[in-house]
Structure formats: C-alpha cells, structure tokens
Coordinates of C-alpha atoms and ligand atoms in Angstrom, one line a residue:
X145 CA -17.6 20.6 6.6
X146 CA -18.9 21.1 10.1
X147 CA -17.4 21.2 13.0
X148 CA -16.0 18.5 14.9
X149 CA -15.0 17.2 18.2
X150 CA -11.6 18.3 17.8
X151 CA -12.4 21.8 16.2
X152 CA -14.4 22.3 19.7
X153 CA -11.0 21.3 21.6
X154 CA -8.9 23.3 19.8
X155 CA -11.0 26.3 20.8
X156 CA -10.0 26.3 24.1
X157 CA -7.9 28.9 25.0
X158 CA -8.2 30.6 21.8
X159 CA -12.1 31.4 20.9
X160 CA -15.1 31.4 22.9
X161 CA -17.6 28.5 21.9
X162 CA -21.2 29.4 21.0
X163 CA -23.7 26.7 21.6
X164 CA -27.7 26.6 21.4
X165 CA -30.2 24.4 21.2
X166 CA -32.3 23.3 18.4
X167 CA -35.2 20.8 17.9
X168 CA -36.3 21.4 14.5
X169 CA -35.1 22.0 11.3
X170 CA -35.8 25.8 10.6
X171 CA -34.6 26.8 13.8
X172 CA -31.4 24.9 13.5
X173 CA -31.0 26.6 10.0
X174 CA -31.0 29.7 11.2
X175 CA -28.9 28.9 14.7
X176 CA -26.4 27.6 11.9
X177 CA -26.5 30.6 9.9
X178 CA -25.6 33.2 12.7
X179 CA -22.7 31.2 13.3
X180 CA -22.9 29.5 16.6
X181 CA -20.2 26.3 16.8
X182 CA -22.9 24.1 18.1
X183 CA -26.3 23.5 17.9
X184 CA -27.7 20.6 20.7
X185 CA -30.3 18.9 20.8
X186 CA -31.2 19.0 24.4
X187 CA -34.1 17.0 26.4
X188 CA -35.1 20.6 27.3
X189 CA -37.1 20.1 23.9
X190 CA -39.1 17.7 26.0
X191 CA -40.3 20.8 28.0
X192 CA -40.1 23.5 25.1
X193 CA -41.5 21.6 22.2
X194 CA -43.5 18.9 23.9
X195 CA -45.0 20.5 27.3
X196 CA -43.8 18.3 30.0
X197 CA -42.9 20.0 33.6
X198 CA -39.2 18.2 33.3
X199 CA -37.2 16.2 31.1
X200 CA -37.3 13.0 33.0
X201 CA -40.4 11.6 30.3
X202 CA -38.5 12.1 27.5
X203 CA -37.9 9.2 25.4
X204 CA -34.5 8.0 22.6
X205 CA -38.0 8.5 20.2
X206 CA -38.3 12.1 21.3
X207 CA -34.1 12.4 20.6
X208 CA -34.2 10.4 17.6
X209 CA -37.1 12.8 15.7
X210 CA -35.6 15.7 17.4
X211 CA -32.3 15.4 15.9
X212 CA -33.3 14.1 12.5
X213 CA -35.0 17.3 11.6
X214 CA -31.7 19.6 13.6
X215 CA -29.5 18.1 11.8
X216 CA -30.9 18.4 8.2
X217 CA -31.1 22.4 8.9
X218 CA -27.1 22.6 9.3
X219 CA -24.3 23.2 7.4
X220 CA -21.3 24.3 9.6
X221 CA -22.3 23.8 13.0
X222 CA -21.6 20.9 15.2
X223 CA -24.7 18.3 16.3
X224 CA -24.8 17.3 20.1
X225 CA -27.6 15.3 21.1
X226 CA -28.9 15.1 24.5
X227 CA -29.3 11.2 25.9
X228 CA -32.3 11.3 27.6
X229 CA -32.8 9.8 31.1
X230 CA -32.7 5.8 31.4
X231 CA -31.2 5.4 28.1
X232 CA -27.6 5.0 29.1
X233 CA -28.2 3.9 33.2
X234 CA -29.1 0.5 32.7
X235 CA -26.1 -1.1 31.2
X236 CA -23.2 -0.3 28.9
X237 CA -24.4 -2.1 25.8
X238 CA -28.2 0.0 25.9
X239 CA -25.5 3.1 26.3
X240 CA -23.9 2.3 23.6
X241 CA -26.5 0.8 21.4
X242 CA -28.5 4.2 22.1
X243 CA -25.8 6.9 21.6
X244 CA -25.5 5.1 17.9
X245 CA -29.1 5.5 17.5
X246 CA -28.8 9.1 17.6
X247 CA -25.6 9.2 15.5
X248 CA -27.5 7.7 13.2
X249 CA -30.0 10.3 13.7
X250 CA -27.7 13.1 12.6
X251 CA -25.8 13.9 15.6
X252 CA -22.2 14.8 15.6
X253 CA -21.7 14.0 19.4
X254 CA -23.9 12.3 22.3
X255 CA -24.4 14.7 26.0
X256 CA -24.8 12.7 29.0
X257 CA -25.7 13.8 32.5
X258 CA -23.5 12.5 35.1
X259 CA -19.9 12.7 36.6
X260 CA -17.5 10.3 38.4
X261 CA -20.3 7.7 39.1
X262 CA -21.3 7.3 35.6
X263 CA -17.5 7.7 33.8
X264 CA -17.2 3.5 33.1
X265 CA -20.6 4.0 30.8
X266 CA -19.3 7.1 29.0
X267 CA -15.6 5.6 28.4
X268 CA -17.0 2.7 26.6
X269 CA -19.1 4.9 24.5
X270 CA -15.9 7.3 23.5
X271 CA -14.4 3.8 22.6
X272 CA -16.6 2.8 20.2
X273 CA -15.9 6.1 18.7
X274 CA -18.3 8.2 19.2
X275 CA -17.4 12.0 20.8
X276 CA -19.2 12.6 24.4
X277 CA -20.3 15.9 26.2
X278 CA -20.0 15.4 29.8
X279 CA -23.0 17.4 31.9
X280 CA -22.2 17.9 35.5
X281 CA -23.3 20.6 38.3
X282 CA -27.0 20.8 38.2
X283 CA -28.5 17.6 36.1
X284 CA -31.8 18.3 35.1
X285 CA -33.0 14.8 35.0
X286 CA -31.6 13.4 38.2
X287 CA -31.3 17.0 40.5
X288 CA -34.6 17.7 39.9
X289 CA -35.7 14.7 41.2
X290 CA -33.3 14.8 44.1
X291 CA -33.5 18.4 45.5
X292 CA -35.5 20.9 42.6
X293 CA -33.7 23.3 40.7
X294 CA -30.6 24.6 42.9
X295 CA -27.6 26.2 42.5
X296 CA -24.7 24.1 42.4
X297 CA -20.8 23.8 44.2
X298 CA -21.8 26.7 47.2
X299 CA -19.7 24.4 49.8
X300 CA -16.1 23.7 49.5
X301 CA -17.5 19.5 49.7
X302 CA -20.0 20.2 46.8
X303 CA -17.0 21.9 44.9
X304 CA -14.3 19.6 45.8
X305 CA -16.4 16.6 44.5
X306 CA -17.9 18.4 41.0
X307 CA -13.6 19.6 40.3
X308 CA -13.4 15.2 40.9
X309 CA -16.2 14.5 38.4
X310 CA -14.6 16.8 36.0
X311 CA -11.2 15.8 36.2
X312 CA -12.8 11.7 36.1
X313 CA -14.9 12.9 32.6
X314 CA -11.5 14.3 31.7
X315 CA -9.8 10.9 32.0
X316 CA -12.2 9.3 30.3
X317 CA -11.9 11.1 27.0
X318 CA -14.9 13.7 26.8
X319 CA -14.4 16.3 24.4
X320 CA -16.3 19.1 26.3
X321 CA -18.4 19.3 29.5
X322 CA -21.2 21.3 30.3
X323 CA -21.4 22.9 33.3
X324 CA -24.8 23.7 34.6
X325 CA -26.0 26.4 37.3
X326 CA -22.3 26.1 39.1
X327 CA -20.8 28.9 41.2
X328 CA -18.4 31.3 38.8
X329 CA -15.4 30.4 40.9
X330 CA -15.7 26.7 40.7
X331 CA -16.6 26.9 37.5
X332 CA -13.3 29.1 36.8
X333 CA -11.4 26.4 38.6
X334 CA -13.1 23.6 36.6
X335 CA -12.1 25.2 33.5
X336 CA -8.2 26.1 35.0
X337 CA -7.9 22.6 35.8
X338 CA -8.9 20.9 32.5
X339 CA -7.5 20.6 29.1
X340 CA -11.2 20.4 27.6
X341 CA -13.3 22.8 27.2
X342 CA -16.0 23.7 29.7
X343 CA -19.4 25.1 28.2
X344 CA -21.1 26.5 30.8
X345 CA -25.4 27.2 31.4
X346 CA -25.7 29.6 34.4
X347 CA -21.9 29.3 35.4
X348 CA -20.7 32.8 34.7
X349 CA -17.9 33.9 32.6
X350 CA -14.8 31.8 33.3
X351 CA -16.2 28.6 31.0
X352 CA -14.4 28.4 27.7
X353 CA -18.3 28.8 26.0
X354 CA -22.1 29.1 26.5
X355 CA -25.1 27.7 25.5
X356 CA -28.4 28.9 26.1
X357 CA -31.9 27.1 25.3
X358 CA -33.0 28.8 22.0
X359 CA -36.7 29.2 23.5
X360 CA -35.2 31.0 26.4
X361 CA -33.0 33.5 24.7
X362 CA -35.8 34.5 21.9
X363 CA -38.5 34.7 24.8
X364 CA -40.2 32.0 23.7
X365 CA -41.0 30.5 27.3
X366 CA -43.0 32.0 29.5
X367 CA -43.4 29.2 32.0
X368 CA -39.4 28.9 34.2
X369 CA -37.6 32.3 33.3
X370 CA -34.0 31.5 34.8
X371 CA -32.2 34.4 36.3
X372 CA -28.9 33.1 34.1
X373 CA -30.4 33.9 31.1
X374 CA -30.3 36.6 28.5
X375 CA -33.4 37.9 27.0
X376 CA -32.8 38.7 23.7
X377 CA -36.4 39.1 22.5
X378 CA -39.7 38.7 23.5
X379 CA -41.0 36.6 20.7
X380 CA -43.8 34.9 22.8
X381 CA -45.4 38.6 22.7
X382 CA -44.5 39.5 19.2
X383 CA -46.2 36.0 18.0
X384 CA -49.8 36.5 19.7
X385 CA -50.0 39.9 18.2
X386 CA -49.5 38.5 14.7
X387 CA -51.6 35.6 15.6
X388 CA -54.1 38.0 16.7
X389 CA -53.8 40.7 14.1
X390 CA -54.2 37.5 11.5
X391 CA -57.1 36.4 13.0
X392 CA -58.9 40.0 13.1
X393 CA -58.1 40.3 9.3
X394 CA -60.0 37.0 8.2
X395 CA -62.8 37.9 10.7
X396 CA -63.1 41.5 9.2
X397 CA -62.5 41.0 5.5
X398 CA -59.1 42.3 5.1
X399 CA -57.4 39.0 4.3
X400 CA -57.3 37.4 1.6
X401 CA -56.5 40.3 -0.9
X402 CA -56.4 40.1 -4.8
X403 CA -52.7 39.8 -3.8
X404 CA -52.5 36.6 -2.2
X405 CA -55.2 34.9 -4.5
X406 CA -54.8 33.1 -8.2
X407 CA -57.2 33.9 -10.6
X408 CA -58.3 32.0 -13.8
X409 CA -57.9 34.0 -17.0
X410 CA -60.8 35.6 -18.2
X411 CA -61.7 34.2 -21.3
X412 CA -61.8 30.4 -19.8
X413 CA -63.8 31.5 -16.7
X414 CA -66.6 32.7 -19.4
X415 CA -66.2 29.6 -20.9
X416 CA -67.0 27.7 -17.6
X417 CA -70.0 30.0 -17.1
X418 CA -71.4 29.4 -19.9
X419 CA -70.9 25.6 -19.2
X420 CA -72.7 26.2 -15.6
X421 CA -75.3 28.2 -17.0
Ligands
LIG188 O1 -31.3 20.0 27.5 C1 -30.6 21.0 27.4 O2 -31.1 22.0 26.8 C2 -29.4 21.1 28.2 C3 -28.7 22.4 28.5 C4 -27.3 22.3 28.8 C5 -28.9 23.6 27.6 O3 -28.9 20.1 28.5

C-alpha cells in the first residue's frame, strides 16, 4: 500500500520524510524504489521537462499528463501533485473541481502555493476529502512575479507573518507544508510550532523532511543551480558523452555489431536468393 496522508503525519517527530520530484514514469520507479516517502509532481516539471523560464505557464493539462505517468511508476511512495498557477485562485468550485482532476490523475494529495490569504480555498478542498500540502516562504509562481527569487523570513515582520500562515494552513487541516528558501531559524520555529510536518526546499535542517527537484540532485540542469542544493551527480555531463560516444560509433562503423543484430537462418536466406536471383 502506499503511503498516505496520515503515514506522512505520523512521521513527525519520529523519521525524517524524503520527498522528490517526478514527472515521468521511469523516474518515478526508480525514486520509488530507493525508498523516498514521496514522490511530487511539482510545476518545476514545467521548467525541467518542458523549457519554460518559470512555472507560471504551466497548465492542469501539463499536471494532469505529468502525474498520470508518476503515478503508474509507484508502488510505496506517496503521490503529491503540484496545482499549478490559476487553477485554484479564481474560485472555490475550479479549486476544487481541479484538485479532483489530478486525483483522478493518480495523485495521492494536491500542493498549493499560498498561506493565510488563500486558507478558505484549501479548507474546502481538505473537506471534500482530499489531503493538501501547504507551500509557503518563497512561492515560485507568485514571488517570482513579485520580487525574483529571494530568500525568505530575514526580518522579524517577514517571519512573524510566514509563523501566521503556517499556523492558519495548520487550522485548516493540511497534512504537511513545504517550506521554501526560509531562514533555518524560522523555519526551526515553524516546525516547533506545528503539529504537521514541515518539508522544507532550501530551509536548513530543522524541517521534519526534504525534497529536492530530481533534475537538480542528479545534475540534470544546468540552467538555475541553487546554492540549497546537493549535487549528487553530474548526469547532464555523463549523458552528452554517451550521446556523443553513440554517435561516433554509428558514424565510424562500430555500432551495430553482429551482437545487436537478428539474422535469418541460413538455409531460408538461400532460399530467398535464389528467389531474387
Ligand atoms: O514544483 C516543485 O518542484 C516544488 C518544490 C517544492 C520542489 O514545488
């Protein structure tokens, strides 16, 4: 069975909680198999799998494909899936209408950007049942547009009001919140002050988890290289070597071999030259 909601609560306290993201289903299969406790489908894939500078064009379409194929690939992990921006700001009814979508989709659990301002939205989406990840500190698609990439809760006013969006996401029944580029001490006071865990992206130790984007830890992508996170290969390197290495093996001969061809038996490839003949 995979993991649920209340699996990822009960960890608090108790385990640290692995999270990464996934877009497709081979990657997914083997984020499952190393074991993390959940695999999201973020809108990052929006700038990882589909080139745009931000994640403000992605679309429920993008989300819906996205978490299809993620969450065919798993077996014990738990699916979060990203809603992506203006598919839960217009009303409560599209909110709700689109975090079913990508339930329907495969995911376990929606995400949704957005603190105290946007807690009436996610209350009536945890009341028709389905688990929400809160996402406060930096918010890709709305601080990007407002200020650029930033670090988040340096004043004691910037911390006092992220602790009140926490504590508001709290109230309204989130199971988890992610906590993105936030100063290690708020973020240690966040996760103090809540009952929930916090899973935190560039907010230091003190979160109850971690997730990373999957192109990011493998070195997959070359274009923002955060300072938060962990290198764990250099993949993008590895893969234009083999691409290249490929390529200079059809160009010279050396590939195919006899070993990666199928040959007809003998006797009926006489038979078809005689034919020819
Ligand atoms: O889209 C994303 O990848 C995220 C991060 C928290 C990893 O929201």
């Amino acid at each position: 069975m995979p993991k649920s909601a209340r699996d990822i609560v009960l960890m608090k306290n108790s385990k640290k909680i692995t999270a990464i993201t996934a877009y497709d289903y081979t990657t997914a299969q083997l984020c499952d198999k190393a074991g993390v406790d959940i695999l999201l489908v973020g809108d990052s894939g929006g700038m990882v799998i589909l080139g745009y500078e931000n994640t403000i064009p992605v679309t429920m379409e993008h989300m819906c494909f996205f978490t299809e194929a993620a969450s065919r690939g798993r077996q014990n992990a738990m699916v979060v899936a990203d809603m992506p921006f203006m598919s839960y700001q217009a009303s409560k009814s599209q909110a709700i209408e689109n975090a079913g979508r990508l339930v329907k989709a495969g995911a376990d659990a929606v995400k949704i950007e957005g603190g105290n301002e946007i807690k009436n939205t996610i209350r009536s989406i945890v009341e028709v049942g389905i688990p929400v990840m809160g996402h406060i500190g930096f918010q890709p698609q709305t601080t990007t547009l407002q200020e650029g990439y930033k670090v988040q809760a340096k004043t004691k006013e910037a911390a006092i009001r992220l602790i009140k969006s926490a504590k508001a996401l709290e109230e309204v029944g989130v199971f988890s919140i992610a906590l993105e580029m936030v100063t290690k001490e708020v973020s240690k006071i966040i996760t103090d002050a809540i009952s929930i865990p916090t899973i935190g992206i560039g907010s230091g130790l003190y979160c109850d988890g971690q997730v990373l984007v999957v192109h990011d830890i493998l070195g997959l992508y070359e274009k923002i290289k955060p300072k938060f996170v962990k290198r764990y290969l250099e993949l993008s390197q590895e893969i234009v070597k083999a691409v290249e290495a490929y390529k200079n093996d059809v160009v010279s001969g050396k590939f195919p071999t006899s070993e990666h061809s199928f040959s007809m038996d003998k006797s009926e490839l006489e038979r078809l030259k005689k034919e020819i003949a």
